[in-house]
PDB file of C-alpha atoms in Angstrom:
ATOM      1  CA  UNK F   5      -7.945 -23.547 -22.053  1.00 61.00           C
ATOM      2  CA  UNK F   6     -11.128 -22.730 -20.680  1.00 67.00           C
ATOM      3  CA  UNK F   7     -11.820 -19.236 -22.275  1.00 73.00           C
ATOM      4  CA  UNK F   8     -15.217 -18.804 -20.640  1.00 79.00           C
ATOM      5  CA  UNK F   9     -13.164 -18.005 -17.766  1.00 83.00           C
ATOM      6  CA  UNK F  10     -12.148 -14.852 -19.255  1.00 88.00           C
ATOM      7  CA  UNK F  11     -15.747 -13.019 -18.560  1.00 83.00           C
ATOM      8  CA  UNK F  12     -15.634 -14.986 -14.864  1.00 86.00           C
ATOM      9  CA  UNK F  13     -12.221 -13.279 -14.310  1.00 87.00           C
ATOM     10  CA  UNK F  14     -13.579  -9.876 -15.165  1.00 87.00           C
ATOM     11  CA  UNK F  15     -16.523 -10.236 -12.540  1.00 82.00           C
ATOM     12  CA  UNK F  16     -14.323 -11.042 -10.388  1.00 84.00           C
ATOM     13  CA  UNK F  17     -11.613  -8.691 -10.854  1.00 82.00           C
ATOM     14  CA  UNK F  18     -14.345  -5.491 -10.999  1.00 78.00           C
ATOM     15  CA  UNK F  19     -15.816  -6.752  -7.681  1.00 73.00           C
ATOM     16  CA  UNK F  20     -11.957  -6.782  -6.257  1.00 72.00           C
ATOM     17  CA  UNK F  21     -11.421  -3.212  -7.064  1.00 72.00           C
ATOM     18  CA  UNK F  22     -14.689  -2.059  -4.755  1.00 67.00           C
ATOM     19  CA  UNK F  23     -13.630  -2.143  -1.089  1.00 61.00           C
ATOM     20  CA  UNK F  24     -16.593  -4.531   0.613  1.00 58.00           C
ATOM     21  CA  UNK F  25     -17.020  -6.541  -2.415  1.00 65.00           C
ATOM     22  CA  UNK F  26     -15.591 -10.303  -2.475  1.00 71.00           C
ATOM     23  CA  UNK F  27     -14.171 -11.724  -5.452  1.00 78.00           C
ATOM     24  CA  UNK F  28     -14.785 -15.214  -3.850  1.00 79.00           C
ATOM     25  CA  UNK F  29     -18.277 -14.130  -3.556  1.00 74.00           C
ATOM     26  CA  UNK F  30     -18.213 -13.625  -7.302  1.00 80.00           C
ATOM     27  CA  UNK F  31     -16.577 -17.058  -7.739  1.00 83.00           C
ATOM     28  CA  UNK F  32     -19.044 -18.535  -5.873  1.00 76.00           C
ATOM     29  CA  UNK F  33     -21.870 -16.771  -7.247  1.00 74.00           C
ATOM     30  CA  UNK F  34     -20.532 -18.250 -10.596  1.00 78.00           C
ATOM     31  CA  UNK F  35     -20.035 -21.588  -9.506  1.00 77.00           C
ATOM     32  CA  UNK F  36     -16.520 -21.869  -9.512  1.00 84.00           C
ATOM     33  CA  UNK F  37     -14.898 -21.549  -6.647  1.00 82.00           C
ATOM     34  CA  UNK F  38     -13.906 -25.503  -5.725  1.00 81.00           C
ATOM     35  CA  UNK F  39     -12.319 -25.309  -8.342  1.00 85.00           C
ATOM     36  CA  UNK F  40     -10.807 -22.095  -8.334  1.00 87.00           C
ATOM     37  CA  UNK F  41      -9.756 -23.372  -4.693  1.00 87.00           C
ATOM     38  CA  UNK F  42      -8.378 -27.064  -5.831  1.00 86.00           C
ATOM     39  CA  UNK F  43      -6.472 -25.178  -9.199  1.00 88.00           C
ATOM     40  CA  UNK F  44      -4.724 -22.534  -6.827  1.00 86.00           C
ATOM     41  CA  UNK F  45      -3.562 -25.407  -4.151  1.00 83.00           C
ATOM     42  CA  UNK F  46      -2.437 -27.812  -7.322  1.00 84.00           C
ATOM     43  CA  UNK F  47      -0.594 -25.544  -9.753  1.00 82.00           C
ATOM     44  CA  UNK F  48       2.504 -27.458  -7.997  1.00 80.00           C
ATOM     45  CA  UNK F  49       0.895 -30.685  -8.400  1.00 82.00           C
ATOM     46  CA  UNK F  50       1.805 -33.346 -10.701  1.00 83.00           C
ATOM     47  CA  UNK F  51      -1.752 -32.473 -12.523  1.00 82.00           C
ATOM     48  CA  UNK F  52      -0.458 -28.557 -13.268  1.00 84.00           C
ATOM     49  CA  UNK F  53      -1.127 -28.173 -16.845  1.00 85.00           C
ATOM     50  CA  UNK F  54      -5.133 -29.131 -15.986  1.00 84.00           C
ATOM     51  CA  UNK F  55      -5.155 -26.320 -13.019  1.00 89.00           C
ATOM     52  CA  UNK F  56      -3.388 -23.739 -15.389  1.00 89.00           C
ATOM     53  CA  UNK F  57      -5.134 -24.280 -18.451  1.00 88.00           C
ATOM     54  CA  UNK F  58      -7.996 -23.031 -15.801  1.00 88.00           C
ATOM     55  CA  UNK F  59      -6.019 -20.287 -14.231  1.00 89.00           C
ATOM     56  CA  UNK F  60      -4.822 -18.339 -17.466  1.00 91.00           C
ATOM     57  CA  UNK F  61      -7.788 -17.126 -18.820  1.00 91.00           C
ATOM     58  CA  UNK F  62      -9.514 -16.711 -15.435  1.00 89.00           C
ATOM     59  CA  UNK F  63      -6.317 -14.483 -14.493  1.00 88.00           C
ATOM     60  CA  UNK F  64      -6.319 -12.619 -17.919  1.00 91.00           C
ATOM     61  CA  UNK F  65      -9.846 -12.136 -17.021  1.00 90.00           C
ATOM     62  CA  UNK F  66      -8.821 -10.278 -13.440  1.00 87.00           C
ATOM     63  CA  UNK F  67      -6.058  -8.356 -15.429  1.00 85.00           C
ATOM     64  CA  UNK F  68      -8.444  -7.357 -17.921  1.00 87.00           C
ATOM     65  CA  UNK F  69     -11.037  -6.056 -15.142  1.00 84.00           C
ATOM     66  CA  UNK F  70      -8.411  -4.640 -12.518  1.00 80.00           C
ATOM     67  CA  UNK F  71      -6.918  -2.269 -15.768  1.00 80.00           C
ATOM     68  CA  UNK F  72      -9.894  -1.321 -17.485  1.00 79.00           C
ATOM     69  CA  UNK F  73     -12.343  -0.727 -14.903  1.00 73.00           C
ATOM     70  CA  UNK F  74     -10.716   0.152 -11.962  1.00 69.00           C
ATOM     71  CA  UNK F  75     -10.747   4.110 -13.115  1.00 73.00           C
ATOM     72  CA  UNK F  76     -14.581   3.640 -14.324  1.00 78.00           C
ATOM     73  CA  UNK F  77     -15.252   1.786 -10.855  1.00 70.00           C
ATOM     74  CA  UNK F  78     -13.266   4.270  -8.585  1.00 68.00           C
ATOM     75  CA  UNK F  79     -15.315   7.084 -10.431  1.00 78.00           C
ATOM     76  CA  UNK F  80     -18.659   5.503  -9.794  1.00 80.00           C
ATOM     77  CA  UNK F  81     -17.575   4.588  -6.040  1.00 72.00           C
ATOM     78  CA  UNK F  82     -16.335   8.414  -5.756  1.00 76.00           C
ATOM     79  CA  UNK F  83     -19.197   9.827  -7.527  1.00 85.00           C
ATOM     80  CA  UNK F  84     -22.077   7.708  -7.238  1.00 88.00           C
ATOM     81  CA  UNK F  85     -21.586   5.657  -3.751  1.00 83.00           C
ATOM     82  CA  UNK F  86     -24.338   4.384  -2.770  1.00 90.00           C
ATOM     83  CA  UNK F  87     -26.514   3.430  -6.244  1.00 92.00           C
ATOM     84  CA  UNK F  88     -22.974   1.395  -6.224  1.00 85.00           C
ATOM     85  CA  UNK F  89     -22.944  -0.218  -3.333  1.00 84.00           C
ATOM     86  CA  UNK F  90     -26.289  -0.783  -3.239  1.00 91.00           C
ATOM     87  CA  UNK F  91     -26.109  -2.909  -6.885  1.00 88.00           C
ATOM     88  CA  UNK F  92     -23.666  -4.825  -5.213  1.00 80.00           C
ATOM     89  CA  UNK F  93     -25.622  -5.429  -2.466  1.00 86.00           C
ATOM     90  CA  UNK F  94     -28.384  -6.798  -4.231  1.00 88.00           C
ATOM     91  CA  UNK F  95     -25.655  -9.035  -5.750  1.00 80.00           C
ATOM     92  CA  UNK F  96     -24.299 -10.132  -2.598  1.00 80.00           C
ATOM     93  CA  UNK F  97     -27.978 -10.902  -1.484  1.00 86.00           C
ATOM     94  CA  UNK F  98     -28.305 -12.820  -4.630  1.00 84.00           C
ATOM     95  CA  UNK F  99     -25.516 -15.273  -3.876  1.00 77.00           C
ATOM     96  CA  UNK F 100     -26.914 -16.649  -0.772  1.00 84.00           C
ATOM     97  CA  UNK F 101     -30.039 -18.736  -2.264  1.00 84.00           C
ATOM     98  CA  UNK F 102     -27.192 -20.264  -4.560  1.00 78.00           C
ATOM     99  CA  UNK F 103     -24.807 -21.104  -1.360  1.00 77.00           C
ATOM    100  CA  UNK F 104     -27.671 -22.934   0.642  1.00 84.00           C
ATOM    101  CA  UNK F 105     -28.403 -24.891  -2.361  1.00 80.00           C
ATOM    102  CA  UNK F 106     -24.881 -25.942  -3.128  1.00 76.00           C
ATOM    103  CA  UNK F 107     -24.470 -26.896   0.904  1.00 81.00           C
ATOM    104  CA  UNK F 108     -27.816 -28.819   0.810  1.00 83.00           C
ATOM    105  CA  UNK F 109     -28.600 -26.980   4.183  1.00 86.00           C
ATOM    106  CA  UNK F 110     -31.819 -28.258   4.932  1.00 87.00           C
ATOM    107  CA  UNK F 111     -30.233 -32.026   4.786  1.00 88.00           C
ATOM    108  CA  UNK F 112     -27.128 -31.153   6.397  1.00 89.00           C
ATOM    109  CA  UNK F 113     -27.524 -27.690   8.964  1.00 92.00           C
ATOM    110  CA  UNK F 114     -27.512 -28.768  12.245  1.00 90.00           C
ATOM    111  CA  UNK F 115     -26.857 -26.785  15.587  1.00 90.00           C
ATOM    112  CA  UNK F 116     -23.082 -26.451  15.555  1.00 92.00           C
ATOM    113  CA  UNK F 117     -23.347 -25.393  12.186  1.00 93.00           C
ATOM    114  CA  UNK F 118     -25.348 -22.366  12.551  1.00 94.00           C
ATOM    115  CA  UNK F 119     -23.277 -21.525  15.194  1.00 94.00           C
ATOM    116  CA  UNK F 120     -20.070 -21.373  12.525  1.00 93.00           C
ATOM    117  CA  UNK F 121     -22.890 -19.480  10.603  1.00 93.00           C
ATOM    118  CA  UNK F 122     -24.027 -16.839  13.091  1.00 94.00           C
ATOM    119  CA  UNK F 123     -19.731 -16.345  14.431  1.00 94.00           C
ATOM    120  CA  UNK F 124     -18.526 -15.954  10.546  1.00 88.00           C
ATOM    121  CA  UNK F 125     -21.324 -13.165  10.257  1.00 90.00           C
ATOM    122  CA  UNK F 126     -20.239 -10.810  13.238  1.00 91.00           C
ATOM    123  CA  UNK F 127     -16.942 -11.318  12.617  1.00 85.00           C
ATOM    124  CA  UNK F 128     -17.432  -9.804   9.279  1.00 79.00           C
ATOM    125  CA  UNK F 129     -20.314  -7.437  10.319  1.00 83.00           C
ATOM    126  CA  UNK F 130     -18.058  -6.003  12.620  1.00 83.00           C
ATOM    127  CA  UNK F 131     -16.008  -4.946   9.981  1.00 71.00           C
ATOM    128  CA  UNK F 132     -18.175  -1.971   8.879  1.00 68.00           C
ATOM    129  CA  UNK F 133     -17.157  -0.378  12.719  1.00 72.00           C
ATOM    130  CA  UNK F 134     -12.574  -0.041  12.344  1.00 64.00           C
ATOM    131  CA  UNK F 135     -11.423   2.600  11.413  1.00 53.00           C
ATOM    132  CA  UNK F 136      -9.797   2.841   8.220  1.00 53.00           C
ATOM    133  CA  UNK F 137      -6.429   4.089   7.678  1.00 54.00           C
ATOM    134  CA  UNK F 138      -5.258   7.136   6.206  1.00 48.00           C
ATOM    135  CA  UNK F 139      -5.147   6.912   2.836  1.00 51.00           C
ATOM    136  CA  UNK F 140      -1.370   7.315   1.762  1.00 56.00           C
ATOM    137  CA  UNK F 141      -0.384   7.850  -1.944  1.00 58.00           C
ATOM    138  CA  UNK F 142       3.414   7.417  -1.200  1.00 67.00           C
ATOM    139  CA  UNK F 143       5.231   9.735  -4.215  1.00 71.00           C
ATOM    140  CA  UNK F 144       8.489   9.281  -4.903  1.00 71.00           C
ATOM    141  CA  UNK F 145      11.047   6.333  -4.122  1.00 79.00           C
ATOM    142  CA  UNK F 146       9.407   3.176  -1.652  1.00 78.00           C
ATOM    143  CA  UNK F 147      11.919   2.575   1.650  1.00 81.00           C
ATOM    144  CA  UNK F 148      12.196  -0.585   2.599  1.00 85.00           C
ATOM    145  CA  UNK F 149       9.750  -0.590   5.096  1.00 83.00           C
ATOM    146  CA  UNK F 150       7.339   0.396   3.075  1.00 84.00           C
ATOM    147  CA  UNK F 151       8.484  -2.381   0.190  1.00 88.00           C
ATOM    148  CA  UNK F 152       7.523  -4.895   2.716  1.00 88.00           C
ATOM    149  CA  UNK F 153       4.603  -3.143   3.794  1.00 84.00           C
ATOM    150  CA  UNK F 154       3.215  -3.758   0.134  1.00 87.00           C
ATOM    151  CA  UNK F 155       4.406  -7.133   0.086  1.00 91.00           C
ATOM    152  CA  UNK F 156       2.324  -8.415   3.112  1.00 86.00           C
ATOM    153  CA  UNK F 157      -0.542  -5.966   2.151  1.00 85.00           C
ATOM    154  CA  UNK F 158      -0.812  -8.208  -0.934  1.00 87.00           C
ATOM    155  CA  UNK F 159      -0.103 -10.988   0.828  1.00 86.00           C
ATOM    156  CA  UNK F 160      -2.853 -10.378   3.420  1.00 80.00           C
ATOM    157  CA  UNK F 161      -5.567  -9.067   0.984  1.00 80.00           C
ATOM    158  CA  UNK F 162      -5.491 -12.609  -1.431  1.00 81.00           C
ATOM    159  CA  UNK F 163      -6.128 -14.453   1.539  1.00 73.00           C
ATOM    160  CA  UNK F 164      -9.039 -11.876   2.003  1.00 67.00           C
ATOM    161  CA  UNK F 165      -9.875 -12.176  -1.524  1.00 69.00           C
ATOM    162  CA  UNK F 166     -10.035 -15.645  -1.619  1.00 76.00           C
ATOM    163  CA  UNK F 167     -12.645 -16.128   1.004  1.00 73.00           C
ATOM    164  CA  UNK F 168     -16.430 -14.620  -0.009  1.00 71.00           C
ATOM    165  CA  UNK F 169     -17.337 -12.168   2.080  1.00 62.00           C
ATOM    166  CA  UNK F 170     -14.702 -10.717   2.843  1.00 66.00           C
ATOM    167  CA  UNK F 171     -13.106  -7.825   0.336  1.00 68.00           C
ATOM    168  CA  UNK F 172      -9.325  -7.410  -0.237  1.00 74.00           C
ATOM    169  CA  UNK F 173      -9.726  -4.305  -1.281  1.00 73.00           C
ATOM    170  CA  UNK F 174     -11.642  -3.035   2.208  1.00 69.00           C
ATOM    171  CA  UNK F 175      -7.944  -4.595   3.958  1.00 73.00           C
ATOM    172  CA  UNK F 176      -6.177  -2.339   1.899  1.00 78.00           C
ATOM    173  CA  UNK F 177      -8.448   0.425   2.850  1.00 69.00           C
ATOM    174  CA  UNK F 178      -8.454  -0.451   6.290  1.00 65.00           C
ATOM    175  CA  UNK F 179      -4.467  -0.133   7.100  1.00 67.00           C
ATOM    176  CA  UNK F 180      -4.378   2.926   4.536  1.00 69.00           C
ATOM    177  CA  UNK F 181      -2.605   1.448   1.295  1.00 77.00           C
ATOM    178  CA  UNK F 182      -5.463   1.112  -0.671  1.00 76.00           C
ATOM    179  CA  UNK F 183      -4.827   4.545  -2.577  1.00 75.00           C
ATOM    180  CA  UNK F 184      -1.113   2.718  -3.248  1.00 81.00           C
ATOM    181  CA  UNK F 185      -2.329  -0.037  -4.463  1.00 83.00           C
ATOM    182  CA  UNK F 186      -5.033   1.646  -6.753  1.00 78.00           C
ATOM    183  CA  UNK F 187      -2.356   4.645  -8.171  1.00 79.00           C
ATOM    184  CA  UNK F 188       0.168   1.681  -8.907  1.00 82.00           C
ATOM    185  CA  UNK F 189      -2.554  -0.057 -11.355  1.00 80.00           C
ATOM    186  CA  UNK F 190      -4.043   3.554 -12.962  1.00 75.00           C
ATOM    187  CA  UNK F 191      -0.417   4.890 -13.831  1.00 79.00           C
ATOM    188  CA  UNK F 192       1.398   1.200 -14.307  1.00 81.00           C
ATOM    189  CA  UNK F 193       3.534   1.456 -11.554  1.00 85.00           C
ATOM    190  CA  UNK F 194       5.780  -1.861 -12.218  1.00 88.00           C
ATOM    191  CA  UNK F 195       7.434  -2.136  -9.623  1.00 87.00           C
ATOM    192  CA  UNK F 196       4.731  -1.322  -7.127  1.00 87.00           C
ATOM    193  CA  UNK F 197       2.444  -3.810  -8.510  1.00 89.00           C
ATOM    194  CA  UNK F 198       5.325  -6.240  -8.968  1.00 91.00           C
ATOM    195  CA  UNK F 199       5.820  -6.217  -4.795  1.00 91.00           C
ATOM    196  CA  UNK F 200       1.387  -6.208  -3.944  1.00 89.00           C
ATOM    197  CA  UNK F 201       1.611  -9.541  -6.943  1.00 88.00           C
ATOM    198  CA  UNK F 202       3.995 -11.407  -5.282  1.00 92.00           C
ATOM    199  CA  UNK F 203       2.146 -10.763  -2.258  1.00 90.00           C
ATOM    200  CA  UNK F 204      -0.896 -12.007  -3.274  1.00 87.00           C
ATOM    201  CA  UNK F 205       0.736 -15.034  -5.334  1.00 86.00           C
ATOM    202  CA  UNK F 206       2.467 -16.467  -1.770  1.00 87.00           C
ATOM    203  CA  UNK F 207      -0.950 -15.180   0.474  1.00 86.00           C
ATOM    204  CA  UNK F 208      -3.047 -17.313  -2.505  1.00 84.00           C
ATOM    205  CA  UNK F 209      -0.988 -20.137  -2.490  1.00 83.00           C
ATOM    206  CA  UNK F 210      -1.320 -21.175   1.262  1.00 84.00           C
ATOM    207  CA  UNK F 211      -4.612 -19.803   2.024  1.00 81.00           C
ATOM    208  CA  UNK F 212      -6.148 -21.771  -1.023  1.00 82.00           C
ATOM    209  CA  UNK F 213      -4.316 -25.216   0.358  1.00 83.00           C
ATOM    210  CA  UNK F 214      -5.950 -24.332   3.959  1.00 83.00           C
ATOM    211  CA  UNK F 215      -9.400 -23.973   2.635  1.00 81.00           C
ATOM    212  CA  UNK F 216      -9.146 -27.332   0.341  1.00 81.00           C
ATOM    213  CA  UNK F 217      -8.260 -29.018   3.395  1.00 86.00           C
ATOM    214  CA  UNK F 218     -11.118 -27.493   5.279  1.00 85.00           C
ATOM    215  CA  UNK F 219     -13.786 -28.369   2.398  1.00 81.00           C
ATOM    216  CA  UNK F 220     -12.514 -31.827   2.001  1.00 84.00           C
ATOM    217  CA  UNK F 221     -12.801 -32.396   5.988  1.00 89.00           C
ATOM    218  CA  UNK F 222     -15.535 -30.696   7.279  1.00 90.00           C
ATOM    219  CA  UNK F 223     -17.770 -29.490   4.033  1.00 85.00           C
ATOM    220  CA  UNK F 224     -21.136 -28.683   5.798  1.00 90.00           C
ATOM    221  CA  UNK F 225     -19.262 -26.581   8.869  1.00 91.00           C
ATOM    222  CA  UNK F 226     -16.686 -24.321   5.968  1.00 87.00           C
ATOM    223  CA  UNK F 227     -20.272 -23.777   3.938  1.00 85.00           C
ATOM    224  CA  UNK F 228     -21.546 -22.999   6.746  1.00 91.00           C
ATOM    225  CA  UNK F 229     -18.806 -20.269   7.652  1.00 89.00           C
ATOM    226  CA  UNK F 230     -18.987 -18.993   3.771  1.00 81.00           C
ATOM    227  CA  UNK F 231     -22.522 -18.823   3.944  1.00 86.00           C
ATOM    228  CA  UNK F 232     -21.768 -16.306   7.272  1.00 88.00           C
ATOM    229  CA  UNK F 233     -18.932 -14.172   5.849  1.00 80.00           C
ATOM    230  CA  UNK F 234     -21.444 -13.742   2.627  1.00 79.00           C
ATOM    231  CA  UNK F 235     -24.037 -12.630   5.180  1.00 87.00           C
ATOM    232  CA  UNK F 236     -21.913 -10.215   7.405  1.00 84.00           C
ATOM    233  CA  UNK F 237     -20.723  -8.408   4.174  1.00 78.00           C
ATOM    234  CA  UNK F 238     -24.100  -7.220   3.619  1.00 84.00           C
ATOM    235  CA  UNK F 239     -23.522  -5.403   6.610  1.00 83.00           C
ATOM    236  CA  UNK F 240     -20.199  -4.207   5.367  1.00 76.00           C
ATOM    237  CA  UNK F 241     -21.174  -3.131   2.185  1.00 77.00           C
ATOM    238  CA  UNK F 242     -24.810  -1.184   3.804  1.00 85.00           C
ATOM    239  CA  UNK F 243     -24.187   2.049   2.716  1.00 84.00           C
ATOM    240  CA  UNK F 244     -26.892   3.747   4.948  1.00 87.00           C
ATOM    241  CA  UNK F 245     -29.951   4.552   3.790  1.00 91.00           C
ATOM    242  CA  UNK F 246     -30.141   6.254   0.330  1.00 89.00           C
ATOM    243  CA  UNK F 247     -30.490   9.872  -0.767  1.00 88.00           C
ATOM    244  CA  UNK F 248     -32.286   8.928  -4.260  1.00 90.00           C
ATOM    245  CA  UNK F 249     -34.459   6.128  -3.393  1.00 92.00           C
ATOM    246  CA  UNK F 250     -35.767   5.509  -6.739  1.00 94.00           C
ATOM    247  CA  UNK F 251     -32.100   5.482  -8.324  1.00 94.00           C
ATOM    248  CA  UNK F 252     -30.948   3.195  -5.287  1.00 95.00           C
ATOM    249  CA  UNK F 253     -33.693   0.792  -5.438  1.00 95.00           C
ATOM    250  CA  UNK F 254     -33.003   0.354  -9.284  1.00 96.00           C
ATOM    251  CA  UNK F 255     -29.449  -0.522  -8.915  1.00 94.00           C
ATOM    252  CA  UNK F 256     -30.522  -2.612  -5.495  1.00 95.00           C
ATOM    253  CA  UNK F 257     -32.974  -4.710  -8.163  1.00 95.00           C
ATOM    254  CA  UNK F 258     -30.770  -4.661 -11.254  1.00 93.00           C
ATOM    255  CA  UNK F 259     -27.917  -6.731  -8.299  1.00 87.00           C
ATOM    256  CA  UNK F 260     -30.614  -9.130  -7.829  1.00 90.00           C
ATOM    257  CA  UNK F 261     -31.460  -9.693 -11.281  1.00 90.00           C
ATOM    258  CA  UNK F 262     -27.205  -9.714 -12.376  1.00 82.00           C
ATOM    259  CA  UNK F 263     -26.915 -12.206  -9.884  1.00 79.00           C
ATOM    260  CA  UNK F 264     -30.027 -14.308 -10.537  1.00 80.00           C
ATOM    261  CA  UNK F 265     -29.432 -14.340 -14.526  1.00 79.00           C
ATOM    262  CA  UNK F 266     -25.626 -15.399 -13.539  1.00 69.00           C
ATOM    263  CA  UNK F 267     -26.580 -18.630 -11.497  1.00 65.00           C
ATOM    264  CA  UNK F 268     -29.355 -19.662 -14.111  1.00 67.00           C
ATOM    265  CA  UNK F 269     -26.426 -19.683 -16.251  1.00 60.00           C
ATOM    266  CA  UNK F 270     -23.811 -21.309 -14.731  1.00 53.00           C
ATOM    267  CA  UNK F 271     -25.834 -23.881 -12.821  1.00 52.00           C
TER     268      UNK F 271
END
């Protein structure tokens, strides 16, 4: 068992709770997501003991997080916005020198790949424009409409979560379950978070097999398009210009730093 991977799970499982925050861009920011990628697409592989042993104590990690911080992280998000956002916009910043280092993008950036570059980014960017939906807290007994609502919520956010850049957490938000989704963790709502899990297990599953294929075929092009969907978050996650610029621009620095000290680290 990799145990590291506990403290890797925990980044990214605080990042998931934020709505604009990726936990691929964590992974990547820590330097393991191919292999986060190649573990979720093999755990039914003949190798699965080698992709669990790696899975466990990153997952633990993510439970660990998701529990424990969500309340501190939904307080700080309600009560202290944008010093929030803006840290994790300085960490989000602080990614991208790491991702055009790993892709080598001097050597290998050509035309056509700034293209897949400059499209990933305004898809993303134009994120920070819908509407989100109304947030719901649904008391009482779930119809069956609304079970399978959950179910593809989950579904639909891991294969958000998977890909850096774009948050799982903002999905929720945007087609108004994120409340549901945050209620069912704070007061242990089993069977609630049993129907978002499963979701997420089957959305992980096939998105992460997708992406494999799309790193082992065309590597330069899908870093490329993660480098994009890392730089339209930013864009996302821009919370306006700040009220207490001092206060701001600490947290904005103290991103950059998080994320610096994090890739001397793991690189």
């Amino acid at each position: 068992m990799e145990w590291r991977n506990i403290y890797r799970g925990m980044l990214m499982g605080a990042s998931d709770v934020v709505p604009g925050v990726s936990g691929g861009t964590i992974a990547v920011l820590l330097g393991i997501y191919d292999r986060l990628i190649e573990a979720i697409s093999g755990v039914f592989s003949r190798e699965w003991r080698k992709y669990i042993s790696f899975l466990i104590p990153l997952g633990i990690g993510i439970g660990i997080s998701i529990v424990s911080l969500s309340k501190l992280i939904s307080y700080l998000f309600e009560h202290h916005e944008q010093p929030t956002l803006y840290f994790f916009l300085g960490l989000i910043i602080g990614v991208i020198p790491f991702l055009l280092h790993q892709a080598d993008y001097k050597e290998n950036f050509k035309g056509s790949h700034m293209i897949f570059l400059l499209v990933s980014a305004a898809l993303v960017a134009s994120m920070a424009f819908f509407e989100t939906g109304e947030p719901q807290s649904w008391e009482g007994s779930l119809s069956t409409a609304q079970m399978i609502g959950l179910f593809f919520s989950g579904w639909m956010a891991s294969m958000a979560m998977i890909l850096p850049g774009i948050s799982g957490s903002f999905l929720l938000l945007l087609v108004g379950v994120y409340k549901v989704a945050t209620d069912a963790v704070s007061q242990f709502q089993i069977g609630r978070i049993a129907l978002i899990g499963a979701g997420v297990a089957v959305g992980l599953l096939i998105s992460s097999k997708a992406i494999r294929y799309l790193f082992k075929r065309f590597p330069s092009h899908t870093y490329a398009t993660v480098i994009g969907l890392v730089i339209g978050s930013i864009f996302v996650v821009f919370p306006g210009m700040p009220d207490d610029l001092i206060l701001c621009l600490i947290t904005f620095i103290g991103g950059l730093l998080v994320a610096y000290l994090l890739g001397k680290v793991e690189y």
